[in-house]
Coordinates of N, CA and C in Angstrom, one line a residue:
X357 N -57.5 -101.1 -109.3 CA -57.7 -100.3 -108.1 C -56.3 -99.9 -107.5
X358 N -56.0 -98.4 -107.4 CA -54.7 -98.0 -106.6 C -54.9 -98.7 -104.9
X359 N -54.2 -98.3 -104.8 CA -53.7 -99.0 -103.6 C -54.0 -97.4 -102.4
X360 N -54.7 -97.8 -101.6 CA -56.1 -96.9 -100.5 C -56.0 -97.0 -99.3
X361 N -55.5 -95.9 -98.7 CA -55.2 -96.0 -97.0 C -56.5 -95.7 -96.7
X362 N -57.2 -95.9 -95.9 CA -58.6 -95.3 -95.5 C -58.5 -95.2 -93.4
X363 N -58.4 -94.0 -93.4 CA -58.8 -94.0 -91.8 C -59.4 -93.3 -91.4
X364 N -60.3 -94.0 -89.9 CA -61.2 -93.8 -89.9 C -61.3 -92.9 -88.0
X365 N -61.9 -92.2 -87.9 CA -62.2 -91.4 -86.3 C -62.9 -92.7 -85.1
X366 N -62.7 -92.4 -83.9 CA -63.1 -94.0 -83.4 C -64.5 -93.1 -82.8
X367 N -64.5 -92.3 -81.8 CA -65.7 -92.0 -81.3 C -66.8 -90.9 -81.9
X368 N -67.7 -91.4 -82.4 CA -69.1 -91.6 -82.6 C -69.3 -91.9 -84.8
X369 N -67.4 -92.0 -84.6 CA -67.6 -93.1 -85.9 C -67.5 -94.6 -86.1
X370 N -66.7 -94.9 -85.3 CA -66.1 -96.7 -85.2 C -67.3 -96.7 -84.0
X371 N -67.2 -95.7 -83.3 CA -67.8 -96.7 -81.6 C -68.7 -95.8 -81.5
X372 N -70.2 -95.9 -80.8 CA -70.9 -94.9 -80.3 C -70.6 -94.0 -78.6
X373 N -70.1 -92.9 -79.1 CA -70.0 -92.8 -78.0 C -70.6 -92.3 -76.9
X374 N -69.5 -92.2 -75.6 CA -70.4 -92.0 -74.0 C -69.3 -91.3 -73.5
X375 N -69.9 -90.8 -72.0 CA -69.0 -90.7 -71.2 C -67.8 -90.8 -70.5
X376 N -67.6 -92.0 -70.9 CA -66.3 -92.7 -70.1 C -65.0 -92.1 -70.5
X377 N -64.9 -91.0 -71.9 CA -63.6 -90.6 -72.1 C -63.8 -89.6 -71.3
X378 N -64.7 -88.6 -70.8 CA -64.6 -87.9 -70.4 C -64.2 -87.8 -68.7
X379 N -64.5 -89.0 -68.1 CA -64.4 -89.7 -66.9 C -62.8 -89.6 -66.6
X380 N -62.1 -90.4 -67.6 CA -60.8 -90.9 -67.9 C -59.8 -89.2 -67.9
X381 N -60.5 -88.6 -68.6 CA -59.8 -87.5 -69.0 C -59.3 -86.6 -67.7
X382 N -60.9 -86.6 -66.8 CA -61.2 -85.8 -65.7 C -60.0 -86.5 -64.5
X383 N -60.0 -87.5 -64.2 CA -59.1 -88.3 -63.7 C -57.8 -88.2 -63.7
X384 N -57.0 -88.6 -65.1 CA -56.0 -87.7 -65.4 C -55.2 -86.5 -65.4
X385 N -56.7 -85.6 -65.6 CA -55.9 -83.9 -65.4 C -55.8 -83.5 -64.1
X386 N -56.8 -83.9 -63.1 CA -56.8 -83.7 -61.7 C -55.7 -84.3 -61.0
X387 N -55.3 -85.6 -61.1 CA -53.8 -86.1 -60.4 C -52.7 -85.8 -60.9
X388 N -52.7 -85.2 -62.5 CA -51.4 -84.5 -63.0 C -51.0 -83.0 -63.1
X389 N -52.0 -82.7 -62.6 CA -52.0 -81.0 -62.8 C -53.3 -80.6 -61.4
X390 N -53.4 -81.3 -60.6 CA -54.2 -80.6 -59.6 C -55.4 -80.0 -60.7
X391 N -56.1 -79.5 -61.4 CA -57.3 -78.8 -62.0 C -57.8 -79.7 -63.0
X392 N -58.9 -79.7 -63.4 CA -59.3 -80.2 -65.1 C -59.9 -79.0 -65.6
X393 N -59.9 -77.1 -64.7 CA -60.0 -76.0 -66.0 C -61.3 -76.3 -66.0
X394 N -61.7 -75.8 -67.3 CA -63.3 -74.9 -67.4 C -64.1 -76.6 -68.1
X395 N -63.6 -78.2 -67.2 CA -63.8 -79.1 -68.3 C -65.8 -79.4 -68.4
X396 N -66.1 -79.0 -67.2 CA -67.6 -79.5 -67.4 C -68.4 -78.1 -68.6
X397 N -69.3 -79.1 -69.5 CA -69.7 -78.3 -70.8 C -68.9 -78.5 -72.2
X398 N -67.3 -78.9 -71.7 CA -66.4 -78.7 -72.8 C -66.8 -79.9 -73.6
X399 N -66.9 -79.3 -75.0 CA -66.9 -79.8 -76.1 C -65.6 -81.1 -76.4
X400 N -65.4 -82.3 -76.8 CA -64.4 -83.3 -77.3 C -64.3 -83.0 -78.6
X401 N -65.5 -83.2 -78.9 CA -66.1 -83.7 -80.7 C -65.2 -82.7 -81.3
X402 N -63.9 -84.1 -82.7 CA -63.4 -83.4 -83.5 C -62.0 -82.5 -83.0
X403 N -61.7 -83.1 -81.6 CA -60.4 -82.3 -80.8 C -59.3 -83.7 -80.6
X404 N -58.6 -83.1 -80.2 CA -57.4 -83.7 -79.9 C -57.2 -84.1 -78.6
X405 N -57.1 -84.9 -77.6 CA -56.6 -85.3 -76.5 C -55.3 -83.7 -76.3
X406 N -54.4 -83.8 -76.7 CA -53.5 -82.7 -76.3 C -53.6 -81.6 -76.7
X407 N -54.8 -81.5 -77.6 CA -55.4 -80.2 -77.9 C -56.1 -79.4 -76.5
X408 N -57.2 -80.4 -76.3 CA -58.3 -80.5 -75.0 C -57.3 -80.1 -73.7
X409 N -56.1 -81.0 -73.4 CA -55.0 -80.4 -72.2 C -54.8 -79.0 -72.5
X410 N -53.9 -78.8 -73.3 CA -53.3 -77.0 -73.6 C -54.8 -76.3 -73.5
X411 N -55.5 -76.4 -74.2 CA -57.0 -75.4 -74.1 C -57.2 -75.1 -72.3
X412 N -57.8 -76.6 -71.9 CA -58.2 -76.2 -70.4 C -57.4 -75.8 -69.3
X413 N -55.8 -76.2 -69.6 CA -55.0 -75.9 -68.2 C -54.8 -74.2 -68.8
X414 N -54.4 -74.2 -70.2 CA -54.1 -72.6 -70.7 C -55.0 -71.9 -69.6
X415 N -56.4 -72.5 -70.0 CA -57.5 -71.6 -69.4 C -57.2 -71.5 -67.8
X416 N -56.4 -72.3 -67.0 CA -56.4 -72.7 -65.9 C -55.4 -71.8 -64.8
X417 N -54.7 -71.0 -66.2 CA -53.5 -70.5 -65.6 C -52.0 -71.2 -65.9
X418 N -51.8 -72.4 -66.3 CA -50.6 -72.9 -66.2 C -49.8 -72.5 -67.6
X419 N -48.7 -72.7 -67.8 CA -47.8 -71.9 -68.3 C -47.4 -73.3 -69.3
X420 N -47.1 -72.6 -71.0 CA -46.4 -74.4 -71.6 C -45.3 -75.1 -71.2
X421 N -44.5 -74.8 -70.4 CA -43.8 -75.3 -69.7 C -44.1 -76.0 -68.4
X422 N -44.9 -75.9 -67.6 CA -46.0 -76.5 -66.9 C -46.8 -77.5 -67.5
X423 N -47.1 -77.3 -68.7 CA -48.1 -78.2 -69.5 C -47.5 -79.6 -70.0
X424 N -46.2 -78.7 -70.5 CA -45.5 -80.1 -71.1 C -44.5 -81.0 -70.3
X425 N -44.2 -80.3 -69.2 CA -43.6 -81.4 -67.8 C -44.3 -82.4 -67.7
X426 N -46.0 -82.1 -67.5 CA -46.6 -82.9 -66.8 C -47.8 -83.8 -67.8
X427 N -47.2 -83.8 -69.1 CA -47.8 -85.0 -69.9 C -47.4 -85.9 -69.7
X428 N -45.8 -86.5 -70.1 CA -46.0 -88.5 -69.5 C -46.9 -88.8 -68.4
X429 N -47.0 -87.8 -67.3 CA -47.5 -88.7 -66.2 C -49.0 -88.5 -66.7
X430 N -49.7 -87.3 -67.1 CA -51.1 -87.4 -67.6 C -51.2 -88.7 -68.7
X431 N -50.4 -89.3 -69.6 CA -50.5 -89.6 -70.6 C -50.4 -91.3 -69.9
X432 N -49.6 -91.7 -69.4 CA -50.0 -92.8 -68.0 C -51.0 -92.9 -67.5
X433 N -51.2 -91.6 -66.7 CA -52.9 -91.7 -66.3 C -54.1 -91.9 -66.5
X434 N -54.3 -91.8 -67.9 CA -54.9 -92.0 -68.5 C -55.0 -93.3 -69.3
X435 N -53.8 -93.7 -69.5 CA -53.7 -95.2 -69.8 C -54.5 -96.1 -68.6
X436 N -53.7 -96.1 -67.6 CA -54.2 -96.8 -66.5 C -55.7 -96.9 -65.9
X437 N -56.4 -95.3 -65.7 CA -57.5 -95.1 -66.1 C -58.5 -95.9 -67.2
X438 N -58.0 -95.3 -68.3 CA -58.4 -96.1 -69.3 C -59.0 -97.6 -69.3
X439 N -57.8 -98.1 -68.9 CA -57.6 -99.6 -69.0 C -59.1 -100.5 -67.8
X440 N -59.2 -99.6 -66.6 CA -60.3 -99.7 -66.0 C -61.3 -99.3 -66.1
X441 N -61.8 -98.1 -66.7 CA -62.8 -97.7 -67.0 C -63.6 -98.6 -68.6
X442 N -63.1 -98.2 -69.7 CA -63.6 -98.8 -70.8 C -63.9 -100.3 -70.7
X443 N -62.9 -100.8 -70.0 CA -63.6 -102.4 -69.9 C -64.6 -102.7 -69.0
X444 N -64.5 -102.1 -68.2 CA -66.3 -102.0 -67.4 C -67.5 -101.4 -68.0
X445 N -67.3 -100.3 -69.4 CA -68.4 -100.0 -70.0 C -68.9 -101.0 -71.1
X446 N -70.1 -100.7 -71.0 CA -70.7 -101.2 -72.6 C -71.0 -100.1 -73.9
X447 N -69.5 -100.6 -74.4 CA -68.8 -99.7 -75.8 C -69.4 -100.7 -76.6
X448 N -69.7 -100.2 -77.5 CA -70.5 -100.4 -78.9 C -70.3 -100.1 -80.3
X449 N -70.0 -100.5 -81.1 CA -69.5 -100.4 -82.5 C -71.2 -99.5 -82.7
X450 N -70.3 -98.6 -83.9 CA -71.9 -98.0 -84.6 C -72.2 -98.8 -85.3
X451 N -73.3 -98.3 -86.0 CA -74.3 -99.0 -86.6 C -73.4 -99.3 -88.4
X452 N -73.1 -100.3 -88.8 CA -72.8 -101.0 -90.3 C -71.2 -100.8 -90.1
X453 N -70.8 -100.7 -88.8 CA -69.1 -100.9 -88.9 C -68.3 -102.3 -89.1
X454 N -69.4 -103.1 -87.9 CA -68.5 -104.4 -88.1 C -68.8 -105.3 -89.4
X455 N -69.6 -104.7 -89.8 CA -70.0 -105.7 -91.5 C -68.9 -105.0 -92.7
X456 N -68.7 -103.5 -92.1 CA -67.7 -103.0 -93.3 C -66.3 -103.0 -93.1
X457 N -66.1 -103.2 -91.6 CA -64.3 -103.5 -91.5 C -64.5 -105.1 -92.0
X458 N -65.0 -105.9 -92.0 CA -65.1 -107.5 -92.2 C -64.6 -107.8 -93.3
X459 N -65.3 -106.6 -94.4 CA -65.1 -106.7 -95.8 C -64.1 -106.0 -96.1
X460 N -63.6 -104.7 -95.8 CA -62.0 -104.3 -96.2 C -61.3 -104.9 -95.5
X461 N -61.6 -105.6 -95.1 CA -59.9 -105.7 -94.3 C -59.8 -107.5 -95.2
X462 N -60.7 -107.6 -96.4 CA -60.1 -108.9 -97.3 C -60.0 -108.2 -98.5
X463 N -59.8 -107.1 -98.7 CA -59.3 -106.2 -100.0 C -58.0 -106.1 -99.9
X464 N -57.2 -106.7 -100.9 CA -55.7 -106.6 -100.5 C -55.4 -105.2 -100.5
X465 N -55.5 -104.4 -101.4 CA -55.1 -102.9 -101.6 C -55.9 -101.8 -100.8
X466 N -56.4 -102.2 -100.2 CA -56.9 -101.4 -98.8 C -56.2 -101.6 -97.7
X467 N -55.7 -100.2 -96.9 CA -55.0 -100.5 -95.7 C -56.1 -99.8 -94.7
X468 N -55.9 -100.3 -93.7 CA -57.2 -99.4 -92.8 C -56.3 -98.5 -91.5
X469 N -56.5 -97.7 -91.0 CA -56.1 -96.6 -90.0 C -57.2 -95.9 -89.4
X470 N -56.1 -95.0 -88.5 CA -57.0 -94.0 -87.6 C -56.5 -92.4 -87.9
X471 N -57.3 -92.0 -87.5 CA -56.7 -90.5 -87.4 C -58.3 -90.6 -86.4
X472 N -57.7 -90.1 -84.8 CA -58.3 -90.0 -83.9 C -57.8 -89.0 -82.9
X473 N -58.3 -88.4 -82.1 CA -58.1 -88.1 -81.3 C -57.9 -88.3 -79.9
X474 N -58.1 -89.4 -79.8 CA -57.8 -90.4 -78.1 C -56.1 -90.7 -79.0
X475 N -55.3 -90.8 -77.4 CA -54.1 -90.9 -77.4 C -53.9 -92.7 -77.8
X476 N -52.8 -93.1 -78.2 CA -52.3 -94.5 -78.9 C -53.4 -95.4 -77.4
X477 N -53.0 -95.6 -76.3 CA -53.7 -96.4 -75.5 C -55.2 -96.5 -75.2
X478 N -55.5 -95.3 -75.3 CA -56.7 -95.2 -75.2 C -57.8 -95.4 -76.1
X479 N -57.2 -94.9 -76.7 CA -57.9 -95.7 -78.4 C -57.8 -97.2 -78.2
X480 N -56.7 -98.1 -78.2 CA -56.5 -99.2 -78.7 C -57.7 -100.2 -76.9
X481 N -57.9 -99.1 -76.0 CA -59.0 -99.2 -75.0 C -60.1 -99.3 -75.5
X482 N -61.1 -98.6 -76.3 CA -61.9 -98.8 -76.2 C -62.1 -99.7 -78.0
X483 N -61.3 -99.4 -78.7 CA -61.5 -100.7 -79.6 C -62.0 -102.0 -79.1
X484 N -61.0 -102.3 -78.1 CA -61.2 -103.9 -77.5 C -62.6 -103.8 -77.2
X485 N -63.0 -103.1 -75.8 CA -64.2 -102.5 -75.3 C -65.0 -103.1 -76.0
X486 N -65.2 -102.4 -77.4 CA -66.1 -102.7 -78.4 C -66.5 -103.7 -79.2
X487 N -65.5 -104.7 -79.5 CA -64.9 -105.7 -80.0 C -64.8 -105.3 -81.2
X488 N -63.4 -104.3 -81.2 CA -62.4 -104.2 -82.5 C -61.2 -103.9 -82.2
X489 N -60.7 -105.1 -83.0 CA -59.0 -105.5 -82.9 C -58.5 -104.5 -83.1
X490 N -57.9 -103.4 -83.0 CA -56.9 -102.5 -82.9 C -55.9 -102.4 -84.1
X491 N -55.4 -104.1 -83.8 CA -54.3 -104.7 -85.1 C -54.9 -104.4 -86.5
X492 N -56.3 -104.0 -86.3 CA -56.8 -103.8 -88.2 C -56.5 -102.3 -88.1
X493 N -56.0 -101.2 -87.2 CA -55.9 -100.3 -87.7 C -53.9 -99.6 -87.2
X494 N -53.5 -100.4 -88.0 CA -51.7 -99.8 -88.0 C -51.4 -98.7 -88.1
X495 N -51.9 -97.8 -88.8 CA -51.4 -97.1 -89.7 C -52.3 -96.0 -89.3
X496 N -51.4 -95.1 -88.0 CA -53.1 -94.6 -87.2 C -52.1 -92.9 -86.7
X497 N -52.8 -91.7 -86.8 CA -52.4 -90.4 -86.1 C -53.6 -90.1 -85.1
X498 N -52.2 -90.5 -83.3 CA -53.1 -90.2 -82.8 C -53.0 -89.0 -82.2
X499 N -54.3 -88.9 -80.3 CA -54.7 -87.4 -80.3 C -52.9 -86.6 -79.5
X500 N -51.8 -87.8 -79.3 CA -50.9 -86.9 -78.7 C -49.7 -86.5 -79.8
X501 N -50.3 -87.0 -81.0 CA -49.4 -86.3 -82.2 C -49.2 -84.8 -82.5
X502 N -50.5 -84.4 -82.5 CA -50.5 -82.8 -82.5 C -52.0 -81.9 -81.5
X503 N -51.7 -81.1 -81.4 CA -52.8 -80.3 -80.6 C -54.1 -79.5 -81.9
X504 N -53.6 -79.9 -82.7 CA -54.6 -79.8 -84.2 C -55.1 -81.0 -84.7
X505 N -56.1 -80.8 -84.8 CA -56.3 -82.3 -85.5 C -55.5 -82.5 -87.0
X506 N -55.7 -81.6 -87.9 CA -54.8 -80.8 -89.2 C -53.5 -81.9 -89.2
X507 N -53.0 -82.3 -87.8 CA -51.2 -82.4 -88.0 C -51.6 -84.5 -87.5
X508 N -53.2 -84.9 -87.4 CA -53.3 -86.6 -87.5 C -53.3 -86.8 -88.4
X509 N -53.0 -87.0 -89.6 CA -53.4 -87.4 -91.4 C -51.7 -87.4 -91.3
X510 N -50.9 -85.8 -91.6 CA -49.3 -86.1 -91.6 C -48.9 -87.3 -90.8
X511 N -49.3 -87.7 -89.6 CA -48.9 -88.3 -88.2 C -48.9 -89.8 -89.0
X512 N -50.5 -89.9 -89.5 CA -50.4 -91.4 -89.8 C -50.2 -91.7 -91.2
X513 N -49.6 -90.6 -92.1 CA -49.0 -91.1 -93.3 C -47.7 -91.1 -93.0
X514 N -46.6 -90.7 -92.1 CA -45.7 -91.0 -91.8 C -45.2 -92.3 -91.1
X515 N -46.5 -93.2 -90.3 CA -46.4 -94.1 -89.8 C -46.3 -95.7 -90.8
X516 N -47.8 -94.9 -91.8 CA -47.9 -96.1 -93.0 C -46.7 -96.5 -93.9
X517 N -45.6 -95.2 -93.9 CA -44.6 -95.2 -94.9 C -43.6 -96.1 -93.8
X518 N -43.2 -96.0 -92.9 CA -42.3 -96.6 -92.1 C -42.6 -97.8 -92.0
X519 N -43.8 -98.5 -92.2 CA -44.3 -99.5 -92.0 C -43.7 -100.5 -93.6
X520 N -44.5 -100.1 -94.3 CA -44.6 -100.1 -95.7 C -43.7 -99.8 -96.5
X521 N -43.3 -98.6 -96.9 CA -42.0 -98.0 -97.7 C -43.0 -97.9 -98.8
X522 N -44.4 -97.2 -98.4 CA -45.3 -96.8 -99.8 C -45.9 -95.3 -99.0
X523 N -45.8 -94.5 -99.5 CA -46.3 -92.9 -99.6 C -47.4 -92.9 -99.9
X524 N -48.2 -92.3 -98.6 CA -49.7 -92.1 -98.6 C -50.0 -91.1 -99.2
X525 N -50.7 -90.3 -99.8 CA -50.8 -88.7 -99.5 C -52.6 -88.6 -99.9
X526 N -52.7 -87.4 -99.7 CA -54.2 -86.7 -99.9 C -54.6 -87.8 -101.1
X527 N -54.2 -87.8 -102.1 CA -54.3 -88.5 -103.8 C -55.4 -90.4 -103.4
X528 N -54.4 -91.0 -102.4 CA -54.8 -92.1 -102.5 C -55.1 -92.5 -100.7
X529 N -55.9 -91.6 -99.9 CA -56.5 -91.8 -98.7 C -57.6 -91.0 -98.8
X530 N -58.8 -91.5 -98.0 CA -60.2 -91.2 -97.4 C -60.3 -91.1 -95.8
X531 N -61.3 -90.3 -95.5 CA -60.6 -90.3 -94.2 C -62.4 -90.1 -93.5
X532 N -62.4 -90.9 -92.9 CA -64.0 -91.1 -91.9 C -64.1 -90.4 -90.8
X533 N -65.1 -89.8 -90.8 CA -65.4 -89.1 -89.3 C -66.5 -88.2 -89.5
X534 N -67.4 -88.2 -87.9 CA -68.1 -87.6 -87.2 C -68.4 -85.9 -87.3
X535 N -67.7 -85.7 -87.3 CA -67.5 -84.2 -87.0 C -66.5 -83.4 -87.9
X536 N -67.2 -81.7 -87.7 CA -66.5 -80.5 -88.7 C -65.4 -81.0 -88.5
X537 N -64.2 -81.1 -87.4 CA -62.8 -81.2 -87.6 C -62.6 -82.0 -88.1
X538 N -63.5 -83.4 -88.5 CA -62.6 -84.6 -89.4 C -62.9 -83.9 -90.5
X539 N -63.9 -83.5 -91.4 CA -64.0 -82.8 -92.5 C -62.9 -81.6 -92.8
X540 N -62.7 -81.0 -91.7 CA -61.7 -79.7 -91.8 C -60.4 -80.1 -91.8
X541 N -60.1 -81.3 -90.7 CA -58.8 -81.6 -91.2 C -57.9 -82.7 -92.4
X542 N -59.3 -83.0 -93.1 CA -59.2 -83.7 -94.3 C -58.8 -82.8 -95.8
X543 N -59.8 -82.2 -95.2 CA -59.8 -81.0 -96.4 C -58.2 -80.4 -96.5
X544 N -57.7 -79.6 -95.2 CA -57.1 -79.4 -94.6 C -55.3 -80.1 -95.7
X545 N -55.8 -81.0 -95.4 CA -54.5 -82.6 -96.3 C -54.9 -82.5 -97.9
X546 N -56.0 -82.1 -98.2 CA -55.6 -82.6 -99.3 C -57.1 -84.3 -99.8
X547 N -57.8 -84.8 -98.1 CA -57.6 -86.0 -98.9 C -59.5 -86.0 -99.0
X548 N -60.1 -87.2 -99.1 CA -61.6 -87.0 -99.6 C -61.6 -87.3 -98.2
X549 N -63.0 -86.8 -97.5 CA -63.4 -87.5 -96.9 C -65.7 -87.5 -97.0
X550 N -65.3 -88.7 -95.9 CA -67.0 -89.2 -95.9 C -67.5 -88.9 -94.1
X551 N -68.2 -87.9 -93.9 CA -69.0 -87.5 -93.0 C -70.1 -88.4 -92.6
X552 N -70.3 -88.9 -91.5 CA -71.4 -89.5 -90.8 C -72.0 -88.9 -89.9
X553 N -73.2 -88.8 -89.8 CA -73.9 -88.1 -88.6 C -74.1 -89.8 -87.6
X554 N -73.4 -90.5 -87.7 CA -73.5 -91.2 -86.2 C -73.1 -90.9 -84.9
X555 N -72.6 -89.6 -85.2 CA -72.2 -88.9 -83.7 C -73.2 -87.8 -83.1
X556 N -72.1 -86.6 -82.3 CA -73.3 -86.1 -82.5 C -73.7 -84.7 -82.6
X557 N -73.6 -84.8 -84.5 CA -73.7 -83.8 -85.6 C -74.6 -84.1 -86.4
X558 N -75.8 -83.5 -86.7 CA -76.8 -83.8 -87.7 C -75.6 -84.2 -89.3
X559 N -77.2 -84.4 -89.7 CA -76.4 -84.6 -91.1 C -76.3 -82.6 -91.6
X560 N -77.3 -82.2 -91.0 CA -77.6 -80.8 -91.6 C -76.7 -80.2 -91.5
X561 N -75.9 -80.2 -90.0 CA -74.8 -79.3 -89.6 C -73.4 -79.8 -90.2
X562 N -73.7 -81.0 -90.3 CA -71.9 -81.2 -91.3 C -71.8 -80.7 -92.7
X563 N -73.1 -81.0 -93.4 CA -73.3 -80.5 -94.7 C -72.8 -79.4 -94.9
X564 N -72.8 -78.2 -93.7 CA -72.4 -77.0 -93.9 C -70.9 -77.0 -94.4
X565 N -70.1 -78.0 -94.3 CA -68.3 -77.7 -94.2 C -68.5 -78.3 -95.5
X566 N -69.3 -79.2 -96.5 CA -68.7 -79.6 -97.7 C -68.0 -80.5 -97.7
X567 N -68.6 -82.1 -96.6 CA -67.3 -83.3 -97.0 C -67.7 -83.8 -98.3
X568 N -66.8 -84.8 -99.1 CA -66.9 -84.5 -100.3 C -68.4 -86.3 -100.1
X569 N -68.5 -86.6 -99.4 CA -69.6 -87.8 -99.2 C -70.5 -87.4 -97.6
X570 N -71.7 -87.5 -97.6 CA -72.5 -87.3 -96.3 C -73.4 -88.6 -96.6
X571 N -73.0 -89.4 -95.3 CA -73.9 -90.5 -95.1 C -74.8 -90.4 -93.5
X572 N -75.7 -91.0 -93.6 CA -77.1 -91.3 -92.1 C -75.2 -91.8 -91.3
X573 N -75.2 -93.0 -91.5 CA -74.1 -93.6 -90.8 C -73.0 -95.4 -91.7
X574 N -72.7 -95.8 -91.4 CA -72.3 -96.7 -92.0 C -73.0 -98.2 -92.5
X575 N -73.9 -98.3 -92.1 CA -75.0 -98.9 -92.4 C -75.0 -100.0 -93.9
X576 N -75.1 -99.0 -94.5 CA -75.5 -99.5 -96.0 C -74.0 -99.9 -96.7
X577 N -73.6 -100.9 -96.4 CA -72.1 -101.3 -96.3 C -71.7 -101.4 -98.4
X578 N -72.7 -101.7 -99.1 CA -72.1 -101.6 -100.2 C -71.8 -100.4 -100.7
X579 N -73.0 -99.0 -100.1 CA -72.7 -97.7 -100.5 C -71.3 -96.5 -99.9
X580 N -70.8 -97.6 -98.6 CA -69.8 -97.1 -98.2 C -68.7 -98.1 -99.0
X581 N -68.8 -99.3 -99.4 CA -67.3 -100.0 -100.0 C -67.4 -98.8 -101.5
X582 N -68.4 -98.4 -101.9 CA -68.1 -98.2 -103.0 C -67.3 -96.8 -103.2
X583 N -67.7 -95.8 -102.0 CA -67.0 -94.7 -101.6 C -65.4 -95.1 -101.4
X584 N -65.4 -95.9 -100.4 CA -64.0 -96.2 -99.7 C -62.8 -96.4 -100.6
X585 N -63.8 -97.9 -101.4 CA -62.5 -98.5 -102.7 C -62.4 -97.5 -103.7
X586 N -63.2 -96.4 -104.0 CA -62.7 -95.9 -105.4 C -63.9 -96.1 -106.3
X587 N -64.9 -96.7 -106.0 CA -65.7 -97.2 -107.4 C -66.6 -96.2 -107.6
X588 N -66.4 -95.2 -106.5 CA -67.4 -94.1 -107.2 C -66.2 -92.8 -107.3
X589 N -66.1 -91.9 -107.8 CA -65.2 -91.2 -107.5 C -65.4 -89.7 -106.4
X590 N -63.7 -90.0 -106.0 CA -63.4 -89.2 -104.5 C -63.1 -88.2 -104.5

């Protein structure tokens, strides 16, 4: 077996999700920017944290120079936020995750990551939340890397190499997630990925993009190791 970065999306793939990012977000844009923009109705699924800012303030009237003053302190705010909100929710692993990180993470040539869209803190928030270590996923692009999702895959194979001094690319990574943009920005790289409808996208509607595996959810933990490691091909 080559040697297999696999990462994976955290909300409504690793965790089921709720409202509380949305809470956290609203919080944030309002004390850093006075507005949170056109945010009630707005879509997350498959976006970027710094995607979602530029979209709603653009819409808001603010200027990128306005936008990009006032990230550290959003990107704080949201930490701090974070830190209070998610630990008072009941965050939830989906359904066959914690039986399948249990088992790769004793595959020596498996490395596990993220390509997510919640920013480094907030992510590593509602992991805990859920009860998952964070530490199993190193090798992670998160949502303040790029305003595309397209530019988390570059983000966290740059991170894996720094770590490591081994070169990820499309060839020898898989990449898990919920939604069209995890499929699009997989495709996008170069690398396989495996679509779940444990979020919330039929299986019908992901089918439509062509990920190169569509599963109910992670569940059936031998049919996903055999995806993940290579034993069926990607």
């Amino acid at each position: 077996m080559q040697r297999r970065l696999i990462l994976f999306d955290i909300d409504g793939t690793l965790i089921a999700s709720n409202i509380s990012g949305r809470r956290v977000m609203a919080y944030a844009l309002q004390e850093a920017y006075g507005t949170v923009g056109a945010l009630d109705g707005y879509s997350f699924a498959g976006k970027t944290d710094l995607g979602i800012v530029k979209h709603l303030l653009t819409g808001a009237g603010l200027d990128n120079e306005q936008i990009r003053t006032g990230l550290p302190r959003f990107y704080e705010l949201m930490s701090r936020k974070g830190k209070e909100v998610f630990a008072q929710e009941w965050l939830v692993p989906c359904p066959g995750v914690v039986s399948l990180l249990a088992t790769l993470r004793t595959i020596p040539k498996v490395a596990l990551g993220m390509q997510t869209g919640n920013i480094r803190p907030t992510a590593q928030q509602k992991l805990r939340a859920a009860g998952l270590e964070p530490s199993w996923f190193p090798f992670a692009g998160y949502g303040s890397d790029s305003s595309e999702r397209e530019g988390l895959l570059p983000a966290a194979w740059r991170r894996a190499k720094e770590l490591t001094g081994y070169a990820f690319t499309g060839h020898n990574t898989v990449v898990v997630g919920d939604t069209p943009g995890d499929v699009l920005s997989a495709q996008a790289n170069g690398a396989p990925v495996i679509a779940v409808a444990s979020g919330t996208y039929t299986l019908e509607r992901l089918a439509e993009y062509r990920p190169d595996y569509l599963l109910s959810d992670l569940s059936d933990t031998q049919v996903a190791l055999k995806i993940l490691t290579g034993a069926e091909s990607a």
